[in-house]
Short mmCIF file of C-alpha atoms and ligand atoms in Angstrom, two decimals:
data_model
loop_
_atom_site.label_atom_id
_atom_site.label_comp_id
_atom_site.label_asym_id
_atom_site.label_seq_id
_atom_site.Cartn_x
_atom_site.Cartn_y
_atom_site.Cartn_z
CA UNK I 1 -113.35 -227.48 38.89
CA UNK I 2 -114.59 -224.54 40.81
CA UNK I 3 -114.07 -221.27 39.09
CA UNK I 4 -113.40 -218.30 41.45
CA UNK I 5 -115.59 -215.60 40.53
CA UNK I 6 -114.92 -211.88 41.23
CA UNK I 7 -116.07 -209.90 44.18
CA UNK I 8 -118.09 -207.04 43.08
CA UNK I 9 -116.61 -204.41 45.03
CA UNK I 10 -113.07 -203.64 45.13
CA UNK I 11 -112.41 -203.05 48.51
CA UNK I 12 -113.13 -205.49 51.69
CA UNK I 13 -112.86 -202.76 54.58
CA UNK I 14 -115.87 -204.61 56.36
CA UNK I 15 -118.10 -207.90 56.61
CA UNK I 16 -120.64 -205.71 54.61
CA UNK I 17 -118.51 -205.24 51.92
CA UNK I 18 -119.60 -208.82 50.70
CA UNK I 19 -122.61 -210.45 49.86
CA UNK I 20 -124.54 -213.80 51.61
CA UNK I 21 -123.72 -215.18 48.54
CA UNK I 22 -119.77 -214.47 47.75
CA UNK I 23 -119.49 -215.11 51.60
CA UNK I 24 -120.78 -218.42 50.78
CA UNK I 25 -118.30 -218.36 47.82
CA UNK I 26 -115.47 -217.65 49.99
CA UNK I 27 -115.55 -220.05 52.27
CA UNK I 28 -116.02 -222.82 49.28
CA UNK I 29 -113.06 -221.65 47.86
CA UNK I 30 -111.44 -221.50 51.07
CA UNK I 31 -112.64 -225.23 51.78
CA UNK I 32 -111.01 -226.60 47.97
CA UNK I 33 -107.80 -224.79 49.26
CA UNK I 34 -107.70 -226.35 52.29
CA UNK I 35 -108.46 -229.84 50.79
CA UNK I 36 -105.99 -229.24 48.19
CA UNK I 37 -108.72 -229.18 45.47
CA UNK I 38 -107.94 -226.34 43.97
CA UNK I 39 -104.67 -224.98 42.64
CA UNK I 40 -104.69 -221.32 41.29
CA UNK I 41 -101.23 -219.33 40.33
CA UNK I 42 -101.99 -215.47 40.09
CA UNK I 43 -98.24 -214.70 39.48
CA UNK I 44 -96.30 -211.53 39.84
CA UNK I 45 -98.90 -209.66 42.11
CA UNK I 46 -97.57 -207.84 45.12
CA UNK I 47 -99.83 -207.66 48.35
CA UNK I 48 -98.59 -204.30 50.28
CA UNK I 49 -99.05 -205.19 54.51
CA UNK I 50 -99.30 -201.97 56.16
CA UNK I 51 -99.51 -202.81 60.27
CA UNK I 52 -99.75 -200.38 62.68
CA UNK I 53 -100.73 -202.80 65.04
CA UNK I 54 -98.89 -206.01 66.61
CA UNK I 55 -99.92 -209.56 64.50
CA UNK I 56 -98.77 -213.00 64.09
CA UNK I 57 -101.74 -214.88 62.55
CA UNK I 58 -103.09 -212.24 59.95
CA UNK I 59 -99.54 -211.58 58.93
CA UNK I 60 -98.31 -214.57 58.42
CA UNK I 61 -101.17 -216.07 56.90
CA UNK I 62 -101.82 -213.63 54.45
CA UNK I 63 -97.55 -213.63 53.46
CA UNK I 64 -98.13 -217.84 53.06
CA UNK I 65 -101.30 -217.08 50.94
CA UNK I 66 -99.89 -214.73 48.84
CA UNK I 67 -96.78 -217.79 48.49
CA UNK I 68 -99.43 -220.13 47.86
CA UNK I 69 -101.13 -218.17 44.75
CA UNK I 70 -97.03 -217.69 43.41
CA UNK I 71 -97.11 -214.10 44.54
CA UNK I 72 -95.19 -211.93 46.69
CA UNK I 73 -95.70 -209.78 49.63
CA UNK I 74 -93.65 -206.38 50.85
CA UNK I 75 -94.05 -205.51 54.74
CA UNK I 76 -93.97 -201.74 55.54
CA UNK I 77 -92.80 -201.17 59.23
CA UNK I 78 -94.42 -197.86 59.93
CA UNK I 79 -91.83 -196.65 62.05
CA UNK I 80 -89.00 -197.30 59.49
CA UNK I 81 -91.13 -195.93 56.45
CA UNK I 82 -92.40 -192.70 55.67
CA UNK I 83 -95.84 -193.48 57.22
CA UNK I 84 -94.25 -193.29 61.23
CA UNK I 85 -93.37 -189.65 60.10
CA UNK I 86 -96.85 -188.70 58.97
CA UNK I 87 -97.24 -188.61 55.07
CA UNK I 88 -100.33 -188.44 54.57
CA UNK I 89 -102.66 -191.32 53.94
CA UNK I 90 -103.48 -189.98 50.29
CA UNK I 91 -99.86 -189.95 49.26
CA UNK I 92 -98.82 -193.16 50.98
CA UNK I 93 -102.18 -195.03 49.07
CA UNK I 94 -101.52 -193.02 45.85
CA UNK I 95 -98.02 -194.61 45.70
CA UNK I 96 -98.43 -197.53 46.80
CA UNK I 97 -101.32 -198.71 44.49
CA UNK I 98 -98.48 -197.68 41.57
CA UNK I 99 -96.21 -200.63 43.32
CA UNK I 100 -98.44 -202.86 44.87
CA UNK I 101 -101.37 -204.61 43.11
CA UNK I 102 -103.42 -205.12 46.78
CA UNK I 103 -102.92 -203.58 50.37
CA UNK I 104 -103.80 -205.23 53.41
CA UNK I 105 -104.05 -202.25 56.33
CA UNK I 106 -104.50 -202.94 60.28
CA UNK I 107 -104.72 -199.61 61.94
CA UNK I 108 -106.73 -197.93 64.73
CA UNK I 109 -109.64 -195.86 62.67
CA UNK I 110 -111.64 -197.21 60.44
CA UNK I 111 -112.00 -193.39 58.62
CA UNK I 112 -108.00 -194.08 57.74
CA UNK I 113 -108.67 -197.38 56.52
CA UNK I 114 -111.13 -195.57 54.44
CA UNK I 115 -109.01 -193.18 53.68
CA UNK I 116 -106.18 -195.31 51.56
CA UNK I 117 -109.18 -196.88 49.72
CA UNK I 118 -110.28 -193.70 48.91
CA UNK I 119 -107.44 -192.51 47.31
CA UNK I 120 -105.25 -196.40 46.32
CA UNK I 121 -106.44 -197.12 42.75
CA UNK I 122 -105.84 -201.23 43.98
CA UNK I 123 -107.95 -202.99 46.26
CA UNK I 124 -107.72 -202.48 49.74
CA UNK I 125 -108.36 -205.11 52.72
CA UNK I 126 -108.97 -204.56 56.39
CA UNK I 127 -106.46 -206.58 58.50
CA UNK I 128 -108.42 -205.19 61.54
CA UNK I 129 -109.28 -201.97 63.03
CA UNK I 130 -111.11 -200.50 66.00
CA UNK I 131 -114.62 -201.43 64.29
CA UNK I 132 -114.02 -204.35 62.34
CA UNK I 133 -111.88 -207.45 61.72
CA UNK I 134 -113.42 -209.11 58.45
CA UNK I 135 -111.12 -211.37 58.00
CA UNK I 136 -111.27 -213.06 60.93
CA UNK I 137 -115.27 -213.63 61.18
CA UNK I 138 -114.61 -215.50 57.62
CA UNK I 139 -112.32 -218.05 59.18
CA UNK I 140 -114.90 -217.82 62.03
CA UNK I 141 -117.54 -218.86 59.91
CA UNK I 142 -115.34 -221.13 57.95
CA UNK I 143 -114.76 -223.21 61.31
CA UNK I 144 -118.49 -223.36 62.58
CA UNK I 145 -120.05 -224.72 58.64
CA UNK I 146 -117.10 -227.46 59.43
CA UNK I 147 -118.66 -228.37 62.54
CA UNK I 148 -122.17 -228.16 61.58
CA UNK I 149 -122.18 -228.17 57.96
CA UNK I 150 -125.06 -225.88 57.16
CA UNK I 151 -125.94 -222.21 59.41
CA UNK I 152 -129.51 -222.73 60.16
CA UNK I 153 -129.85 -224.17 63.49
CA UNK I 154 -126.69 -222.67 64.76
CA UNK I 155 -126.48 -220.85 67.72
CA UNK I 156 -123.33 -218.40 68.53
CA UNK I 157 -122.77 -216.62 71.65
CA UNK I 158 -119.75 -214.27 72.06
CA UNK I 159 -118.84 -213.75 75.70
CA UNK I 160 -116.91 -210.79 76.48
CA UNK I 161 -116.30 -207.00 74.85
CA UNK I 162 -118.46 -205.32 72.52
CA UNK I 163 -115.14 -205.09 70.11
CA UNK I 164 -113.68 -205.21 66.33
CA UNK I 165 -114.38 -208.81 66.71
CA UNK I 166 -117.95 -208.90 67.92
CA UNK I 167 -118.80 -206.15 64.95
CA UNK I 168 -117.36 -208.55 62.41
CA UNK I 169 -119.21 -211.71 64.34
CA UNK I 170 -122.47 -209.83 64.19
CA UNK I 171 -122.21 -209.02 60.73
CA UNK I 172 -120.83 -211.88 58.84
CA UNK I 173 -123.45 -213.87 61.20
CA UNK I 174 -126.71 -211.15 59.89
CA UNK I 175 -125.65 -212.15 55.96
CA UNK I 176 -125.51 -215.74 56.54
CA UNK I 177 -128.67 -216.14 58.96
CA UNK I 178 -126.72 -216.92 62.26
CA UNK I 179 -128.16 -216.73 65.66
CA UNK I 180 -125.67 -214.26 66.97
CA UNK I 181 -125.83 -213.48 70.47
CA UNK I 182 -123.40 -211.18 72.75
CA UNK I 183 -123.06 -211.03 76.56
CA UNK I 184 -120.94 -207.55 77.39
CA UNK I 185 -120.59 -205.76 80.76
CA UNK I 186 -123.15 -202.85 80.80
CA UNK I 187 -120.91 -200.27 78.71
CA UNK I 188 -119.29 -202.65 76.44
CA UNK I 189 -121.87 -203.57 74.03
CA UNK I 190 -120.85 -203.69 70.35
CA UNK I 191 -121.05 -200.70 68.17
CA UNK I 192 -124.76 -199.59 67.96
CA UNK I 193 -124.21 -198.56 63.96
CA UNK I 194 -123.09 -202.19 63.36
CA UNK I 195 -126.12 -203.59 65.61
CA UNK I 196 -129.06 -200.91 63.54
CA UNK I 197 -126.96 -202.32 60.41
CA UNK I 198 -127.31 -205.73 61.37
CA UNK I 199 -131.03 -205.51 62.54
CA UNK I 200 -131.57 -204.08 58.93
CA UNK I 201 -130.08 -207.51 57.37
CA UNK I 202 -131.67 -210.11 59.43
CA UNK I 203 -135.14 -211.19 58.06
CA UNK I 204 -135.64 -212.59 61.61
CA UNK I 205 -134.90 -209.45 63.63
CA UNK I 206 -135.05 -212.43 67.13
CA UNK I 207 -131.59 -213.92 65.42
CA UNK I 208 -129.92 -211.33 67.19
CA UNK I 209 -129.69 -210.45 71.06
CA UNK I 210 -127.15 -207.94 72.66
CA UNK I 211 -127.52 -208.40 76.36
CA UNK I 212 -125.04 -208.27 79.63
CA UNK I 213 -126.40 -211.63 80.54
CA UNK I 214 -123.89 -214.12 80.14
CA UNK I 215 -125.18 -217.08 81.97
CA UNK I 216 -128.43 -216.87 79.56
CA UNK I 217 -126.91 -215.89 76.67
CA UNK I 218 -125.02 -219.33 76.28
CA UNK I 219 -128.01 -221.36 76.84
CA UNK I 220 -128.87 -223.85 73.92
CA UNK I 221 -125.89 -221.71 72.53
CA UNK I 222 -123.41 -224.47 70.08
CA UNK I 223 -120.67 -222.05 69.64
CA UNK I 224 -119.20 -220.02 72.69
CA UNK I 225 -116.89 -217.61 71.18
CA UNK I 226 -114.47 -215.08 73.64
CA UNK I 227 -111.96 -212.60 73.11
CA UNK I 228 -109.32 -210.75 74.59
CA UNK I 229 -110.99 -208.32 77.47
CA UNK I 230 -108.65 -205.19 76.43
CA UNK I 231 -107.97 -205.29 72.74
CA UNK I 232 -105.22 -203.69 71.25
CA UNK I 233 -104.50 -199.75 71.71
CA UNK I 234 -106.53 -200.49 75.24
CA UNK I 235 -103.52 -201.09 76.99
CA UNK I 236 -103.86 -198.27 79.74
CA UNK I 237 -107.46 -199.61 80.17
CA UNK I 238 -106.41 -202.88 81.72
CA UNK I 239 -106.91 -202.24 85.16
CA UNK I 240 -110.02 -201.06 84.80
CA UNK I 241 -111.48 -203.84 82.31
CA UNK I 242 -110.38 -206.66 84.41
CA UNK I 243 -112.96 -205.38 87.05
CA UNK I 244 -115.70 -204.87 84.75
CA UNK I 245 -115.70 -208.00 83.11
CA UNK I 246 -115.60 -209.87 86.55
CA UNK I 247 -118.02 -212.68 85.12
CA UNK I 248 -117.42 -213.19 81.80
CA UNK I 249 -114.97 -215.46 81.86
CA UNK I 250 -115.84 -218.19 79.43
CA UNK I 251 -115.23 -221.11 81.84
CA UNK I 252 -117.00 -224.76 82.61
CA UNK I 253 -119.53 -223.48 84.35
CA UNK I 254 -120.51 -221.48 81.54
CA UNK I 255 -119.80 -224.30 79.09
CA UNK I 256 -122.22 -226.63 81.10
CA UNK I 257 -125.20 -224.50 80.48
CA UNK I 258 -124.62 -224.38 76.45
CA UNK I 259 -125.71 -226.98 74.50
CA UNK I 260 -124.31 -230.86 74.14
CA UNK I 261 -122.39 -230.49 70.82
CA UNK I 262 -120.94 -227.08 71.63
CA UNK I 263 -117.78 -225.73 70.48
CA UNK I 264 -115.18 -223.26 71.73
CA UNK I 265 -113.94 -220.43 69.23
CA UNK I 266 -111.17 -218.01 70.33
CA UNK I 267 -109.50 -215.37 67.70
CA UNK I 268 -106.32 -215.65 69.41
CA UNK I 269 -103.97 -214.57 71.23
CA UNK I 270 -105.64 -215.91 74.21
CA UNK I 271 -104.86 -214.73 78.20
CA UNK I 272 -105.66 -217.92 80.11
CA UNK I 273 -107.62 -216.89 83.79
CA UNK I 274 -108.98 -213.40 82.16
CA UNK I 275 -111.34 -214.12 79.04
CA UNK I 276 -111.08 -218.05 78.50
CA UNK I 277 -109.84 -220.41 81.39
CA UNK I 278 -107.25 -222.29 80.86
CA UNK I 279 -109.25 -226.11 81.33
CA UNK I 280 -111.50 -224.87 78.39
CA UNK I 281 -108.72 -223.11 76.45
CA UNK I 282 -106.99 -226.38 76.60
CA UNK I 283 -109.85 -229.15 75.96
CA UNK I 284 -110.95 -227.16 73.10
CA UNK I 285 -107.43 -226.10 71.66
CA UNK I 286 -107.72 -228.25 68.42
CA UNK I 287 -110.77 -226.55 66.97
CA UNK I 288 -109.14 -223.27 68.19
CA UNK I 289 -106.06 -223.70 66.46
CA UNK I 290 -108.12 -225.23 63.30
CA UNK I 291 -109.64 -221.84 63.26
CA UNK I 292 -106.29 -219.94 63.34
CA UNK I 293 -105.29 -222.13 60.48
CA UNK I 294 -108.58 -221.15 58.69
CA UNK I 295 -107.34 -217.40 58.69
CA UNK I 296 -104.70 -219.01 55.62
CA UNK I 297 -107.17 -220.42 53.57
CA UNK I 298 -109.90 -217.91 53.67
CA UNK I 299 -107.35 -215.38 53.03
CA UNK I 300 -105.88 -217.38 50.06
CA UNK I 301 -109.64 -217.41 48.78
CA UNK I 302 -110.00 -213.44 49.55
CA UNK I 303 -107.34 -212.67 47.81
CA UNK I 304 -107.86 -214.85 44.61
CA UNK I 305 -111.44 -213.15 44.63
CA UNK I 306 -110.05 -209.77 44.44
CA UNK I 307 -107.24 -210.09 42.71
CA UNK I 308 -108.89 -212.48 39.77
N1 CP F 1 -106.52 -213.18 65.38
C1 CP F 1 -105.63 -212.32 64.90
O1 CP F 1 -105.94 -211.41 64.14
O2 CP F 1 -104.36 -212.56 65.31
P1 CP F 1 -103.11 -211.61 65.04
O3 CP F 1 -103.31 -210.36 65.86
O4 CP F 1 -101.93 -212.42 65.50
O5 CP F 1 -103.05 -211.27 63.58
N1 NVA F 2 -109.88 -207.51 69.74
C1 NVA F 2 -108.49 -207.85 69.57
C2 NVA F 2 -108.35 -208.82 68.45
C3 NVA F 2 -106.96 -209.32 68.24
C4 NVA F 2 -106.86 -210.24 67.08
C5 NVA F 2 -107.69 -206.60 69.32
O1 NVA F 2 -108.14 -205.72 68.58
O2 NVA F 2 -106.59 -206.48 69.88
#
C-alpha cells in the first residue's frame, strides 16, 4: 500500500511551499483516495477554518476531508468571534494552535496569512488569498495528469486576470514542467514576484509566456483555463473590469483555435457571458465539476501529509 510520507515544511501558505516531488506525491495520494485505494484514520485531530472570505468548495471539501480521515473540523465566523473585533493575529494563532492541531486561513493579505504561521505552533494552510490559492492549482493539476496522464507535452493557457489563481497556476505548473501560458488585459498580468520566481524554477525559461494576446496564447494550447474577471474583495471594481477584459471571454471561437483534445478548466464559481460562455461552460461542465470534486481528495491527501 502507499505510505504517505511527510511534507517537509510545516506550513503550505503557497505552491512553493512544496516540492516537484511531494507535488507528485500529493496528487498520488489524492488519486488512491479518490479510487478508494487507500484508507487512512488520523483520529481526534481538529482542523481550525478561519474564512474571511465567502466559499463553498474549499469549505466544504476540506470539512468532508477532515470526516473522511475520522477527524473533526471547528468553523470560526469572523464576525461572531474575537477576530471581527481585531485581536490580533498573534493571539488568535497562539490560541488556536493550543486547540486546533491544523488551521486552514482564506483572507485578503498574504503578510496575515504569514502572520498566524508565524506565531501558530500547528501547521497552517492557505485556503486562498490575494496572491495565492494552493489548493486549488493541486486539484488543477490533479484534473489535467487525469486527462493526459503524464505533464510533458501539456500545454495550459489561462485566459483572463493576472489573479490568486493564475499565481498558483504558474507556480504549481514551474515545479512540475508545465507549459503555462497567460493572456491578461494590459494591467492585469500576474504578480511579477511570482513570474521572476517562476522563471527561476523552470529549466526551460520558453515554458512560460505572460502576454495580453489571447487569441495566440490558446493556440496548440490542451487546457484553456478562466476565472472569475473581478475576484473577491474586487467588488467595487466591476464596472470597470468588465470593460477591460472586453475579449477574453473564453468562448468557441477561442476554443476552435486550441488544440483537438483540449479541455476546459474553471475554479468555480463561474459567471456565464463574462469570463466563460455559457455553450462552453456547459459542454465542458463534467470535467469542470470533476475538478471541483478534486479540491476533496487533494485536500484529504494535504492534510494526511501534514498532519502524519
Ligand atoms: N474554487 C474555490 O475556491 O471555490 P470556493 O470559493 O467556493 O471555495
Ligand atoms: N479569483 C477568485 C477565486 C475564487 C475561488 C477570487 O479570489 O475570488
Amino acid at each position: 500500500m502507499l505510505q504517505p510520507i511527510k511534507l517537509a515544511n510545516k506550513n503550505f501558505l503557497s505552491s512553493l511551499d512544496t516540492t516537484s516531488e511531494e507535488i507528485f506525491h500529493i496528487l498520488d495520494i489524492a488519486k488512491n483516495f479518490k479510487n478508494k485505494n487507500l484508507n487512512i484514520e488520523l483520529k481526534d485531530k481538529v482542523l481550525g477554518l478561519i474564512f474571511d472570505k465567502a466559499s463553498t468548495r474549499t469549505r466544504v471539501s476540506f470539512q468532508v476531508a477532515m470526516s473522511k480521515l475520522g477527524c473533526t473540523t471547528v468553523d470560526l465566523n469572523p464576525t461572531t468571534s474575537q477576530i471581527g473585533r481585531g485581536e490580533p493575529i498573534r493571539d488568535t494563532a497562539r490560541v488556536l494552535s493550543r486547540y486546533c492541531d491544523i488551521l486552514a486561513i482564506r483572507t485578503f493579505k498574504q503578510s496575515d496569512l504569514e502572520e498566524y504561521a508565524r506565531w501558530s505552533s500547528k501547521p497552517v494552510i492557505n485556503a486562498l488569498t490575494d496572491l495565492e490559492h494552493p489548493c486549488q492549482a493541486l486539484a488543477d493539476y490533479m484534473t489535467i495528469q487525469e486527462e493526459f496522464v503524464d505533464f510533458k507535452n501539456v500545454v495550459l493557457t489561462f485566459i483572463g486576470d493576472g489573479n490568486n489563481v493564475a499565481n498558483s497556476l504558474i507556480l504549481c505548473g514551474a515545479l512540475l514542467g508545465v507549459e503555462v501560458r497567460i493572456a491578461s488585459p494590459k494591467g492585469y498580468e500576474p504578480n511579477s514576484l511570482v513570474i521572476k520566481k517562476a522563471y527561476e524554477i523552470y529549466k526551460n525559461k520558453d515554458l512560460l509566456k505572460i502576454t495580453n494576446d489571447p487569441n495566440s496564447a490558446v493556440l496548440g494550447a490542451n487546457v484553456l483555463y478562466t476565472d472569475v474577471w473581478s475576484s473577491m474583495g474586487e467588488e467595487n471594481q466591476k464596472e470597470r473590469k468588465d470593460r477591460d477584459f472586453d475579449g477574453f471571454t473564453l468562448d468557441s471561437d477561442l476554443l476552435d483555435k486550441a488544440a483537438g483534445n483540449a479541455i476546459v478548466l474553471h475554479c468555480l464559481p463561474a459567471y456565464r457571458g463574462k469570463e466563460i460562455s455559457k455553450e462552453v461552460f456547459e459542454s465542458h461542465r463534467n470535467r469542470i465539476f470533476e475538478q471541483a470534486e478534486n479540491r476533496l481528495h487533494v485536500q484529504q491527501a494535504l492534510l494526511t501529509l501534514l498532519l502524519s
